[in-house]
Amino acid sequence: MAFGLVGLLLGATMLAPQGGMAHSARIDHRTGTVQTDYTADVQVTHQQIGTVGAGGRPSTLRCLWRAGLVVERQARHASGSTLARSFIQDRIVEGSRPGWCSTQKTAIADEVARRSDMLQARLVQLAQEDHPVLHAEIDRMHGTMQAG
């Protein structure tokens, strides 16, 4: 008898072997300079799909995986104020491997590590996309409105 495993989300999370990533930027705002530091950890989730083959029949087991970033932003305004924000960007890298997820975790971690340059580039892009959000937060903090 085959065991149906379609859609079983393992929810496993691991960090990339090289640890976290970082990016810093200096942002100019009319109320003063803001030093921003972004740190990110790679989060990998696994989803087991398929069935175990019965009586000499081939297995259809596959492990679907996704890697994303858990980003933390710390911004220090020239006035001394600090603005923090956390956000997640998932599905930056995706893949599939045959078999059980539990036996593929090391291979998946290696594949994610080989794509660390792409993940770092995505962190830089996410930081740039965060700059308008940060500007709006600073405007609210200082009670100013951004001119049109």
CSV table of C-alpha atoms in Angstrom, one decimal:
chain,number,residue,atom,x,y,z
A,1,MET,CA,0.0,0.0,0.0
A,2,ALA,CA,1.4,3.4,-0.9
A,3,PHE,CA,1.5,6.2,1.6
A,4,GLY,CA,0.2,9.5,0.4
A,5,LEU,CA,2.5,12.3,1.3
A,6,VAL,CA,1.3,15.0,-1.0
A,7,GLY,CA,1.6,18.4,0.5
A,8,LEU,CA,3.2,17.4,3.8
A,9,LEU,CA,5.0,20.6,4.8
A,10,LEU,CA,8.0,19.9,7.0
A,11,GLY,CA,8.5,23.5,7.8
A,12,ALA,CA,12.2,22.9,8.5
A,13,THR,CA,14.4,25.9,8.6
A,14,MET,CA,18.1,26.1,8.3
A,15,LEU,CA,20.7,28.8,7.9
A,16,ALA,CA,23.1,28.8,5.0
A,17,PRO,CA,26.4,27.3,5.9
A,18,GLN,CA,28.2,30.6,5.6
A,19,GLY,CA,25.9,32.1,8.2
A,20,GLY,CA,24.1,35.5,7.8
A,21,MET,CA,24.6,38.2,5.2
A,22,ALA,CA,25.0,41.9,5.7
A,23,HIS,CA,24.7,45.1,3.7
A,24,SER,CA,25.1,48.7,4.9
A,25,ALA,CA,24.1,52.0,3.3
A,26,ARG,CA,24.2,55.7,4.1
A,27,ILE,CA,20.9,57.4,3.2
A,28,ASP,CA,20.6,61.2,2.9
A,29,HIS,CA,17.4,62.6,4.2
A,30,ARG,CA,16.6,66.3,4.5
A,31,THR,CA,16.5,65.9,8.4
A,32,GLY,CA,19.9,64.3,8.4
A,33,THR,CA,22.0,61.3,7.4
A,34,VAL,CA,20.8,57.8,8.2
A,35,GLN,CA,23.2,54.9,8.6
A,36,THR,CA,21.4,51.7,7.7
A,37,ASP,CA,22.5,48.2,8.4
A,38,TYR,CA,20.7,45.2,6.9
A,39,THR,CA,21.4,41.7,8.1
A,40,ALA,CA,19.7,38.6,6.7
A,41,ASP,CA,19.6,34.9,7.4
A,42,VAL,CA,18.7,32.4,4.8
A,43,GLN,CA,15.6,30.4,5.6
A,44,VAL,CA,15.0,27.1,3.7
A,45,THR,CA,11.7,25.3,3.8
A,46,HIS,CA,11.0,21.8,2.6
A,47,GLN,CA,7.8,20.2,1.3
A,48,GLN,CA,7.6,16.4,0.8
A,49,ILE,CA,5.4,15.3,-2.1
A,50,GLY,CA,4.7,12.0,-3.9
A,51,THR,CA,4.3,8.5,-2.7
A,52,VAL,CA,6.4,5.5,-1.7
A,53,GLY,CA,6.3,2.8,-4.4
A,54,ALA,CA,4.7,-0.4,-3.3
A,55,GLY,CA,5.8,-3.9,-4.4
A,56,GLY,CA,8.5,-3.1,-6.9
A,57,ARG,CA,6.9,0.0,-8.2
A,58,PRO,CA,9.0,3.2,-8.4
A,59,SER,CA,8.6,5.9,-5.8
A,60,THR,CA,7.3,9.3,-6.8
A,61,LEU,CA,8.8,11.0,-3.7
A,62,ARG,CA,10.3,14.4,-4.3
A,63,CYS,CA,11.4,17.2,-1.9
A,64,LEU,CA,10.4,20.6,-3.0
A,65,TRP,CA,12.5,23.3,-1.3
A,66,ARG,CA,12.6,27.1,-1.2
A,67,ALA,CA,15.2,29.5,0.1
A,68,GLY,CA,14.4,33.0,1.2
A,69,LEU,CA,15.7,35.8,3.4
A,70,VAL,CA,14.7,37.0,6.8
A,71,VAL,CA,15.9,40.6,6.9
A,72,GLU,CA,16.5,42.8,9.9
A,73,ARG,CA,17.1,46.6,9.3
A,74,GLN,CA,18.6,48.9,11.9
A,75,ALA,CA,18.8,52.5,10.9
A,76,ARG,CA,20.4,55.2,13.0
A,77,HIS,CA,19.4,58.8,12.2
A,78,ALA,CA,21.8,61.7,12.8
A,79,SER,CA,19.6,62.8,15.6
A,80,GLY,CA,20.3,59.6,17.5
A,81,SER,CA,16.9,58.0,16.8
A,82,THR,CA,16.9,54.3,15.8
A,83,LEU,CA,14.4,52.8,13.3
A,84,ALA,CA,14.1,49.0,13.1
A,85,ARG,CA,12.2,46.8,10.7
A,86,SER,CA,12.0,43.1,10.0
A,87,PHE,CA,10.7,41.5,6.8
A,88,ILE,CA,10.8,38.3,4.9
A,89,GLN,CA,11.4,37.7,1.2
A,90,ASP,CA,10.7,34.1,0.4
A,91,ARG,CA,11.1,32.1,-2.8
A,92,ILE,CA,14.4,33.7,-3.9
A,93,VAL,CA,15.8,30.3,-4.9
A,94,GLU,CA,13.7,27.1,-5.4
A,95,GLY,CA,14.4,23.6,-6.4
A,96,SER,CA,13.4,19.9,-6.3
A,97,ARG,CA,15.3,16.8,-5.4
A,98,PRO,CA,14.2,13.1,-5.6
A,99,GLY,CA,13.5,11.2,-2.4
A,100,TRP,CA,12.9,12.1,1.2
A,101,CYS,CA,13.5,15.7,2.3
A,102,SER,CA,15.2,14.3,5.4
A,103,THR,CA,17.9,12.7,3.3
A,104,GLN,CA,18.4,15.7,1.0
A,105,LYS,CA,18.9,18.5,3.5
A,106,THR,CA,22.7,18.5,3.2
A,107,ALA,CA,22.6,18.5,-0.6
A,108,ILE,CA,20.0,21.3,-0.5
A,109,ALA,CA,22.1,23.4,1.9
A,110,ASP,CA,25.1,22.9,-0.4
A,111,GLU,CA,23.1,24.1,-3.4
A,112,VAL,CA,21.8,27.2,-1.5
A,113,ALA,CA,25.4,27.9,-0.4
A,114,ARG,CA,26.5,27.8,-4.1
A,115,ARG,CA,23.9,30.5,-4.8
A,116,SER,CA,25.1,32.9,-2.0
A,117,ASP,CA,26.1,35.6,-4.5
A,118,MET,CA,22.6,35.7,-5.8
A,119,LEU,CA,21.1,35.8,-2.3
A,120,GLN,CA,23.5,38.7,-1.4
A,121,ALA,CA,22.5,40.6,-4.5
A,122,ARG,CA,18.9,40.1,-3.6
A,123,LEU,CA,19.6,41.5,-0.1
A,124,VAL,CA,21.1,44.6,-1.7
A,125,GLN,CA,18.0,45.0,-3.9
A,126,LEU,CA,15.7,44.5,-0.9
A,127,ALA,CA,17.6,47.2,1.0
A,128,GLN,CA,17.2,49.6,-2.0
A,129,GLU,CA,13.5,48.8,-2.1
A,130,ASP,CA,13.3,49.6,1.7
A,131,HIS,CA,14.7,53.1,1.3
A,132,PRO,CA,11.3,54.8,0.5
A,133,VAL,CA,9.8,53.0,3.5
A,134,LEU,CA,12.6,54.3,5.7
A,135,HIS,CA,12.2,57.8,4.3
A,136,ALA,CA,8.4,57.7,5.2
A,137,GLU,CA,9.3,56.4,8.7
A,138,ILE,CA,11.7,59.3,9.2
A,139,ASP,CA,9.1,61.8,7.9
A,140,ARG,CA,6.6,60.5,10.4
A,141,MET,CA,9.2,60.5,13.2
A,142,HIS,CA,10.1,64.1,12.6
A,143,GLY,CA,6.5,65.2,11.8
A,144,THR,CA,7.4,66.2,8.3
A,145,MET,CA,5.7,65.5,5.0
A,146,GLN,CA,7.5,64.7,1.9
A,147,ALA,CA,6.9,67.2,-0.9
A,148,GLY,CA,5.2,65.8,-3.9
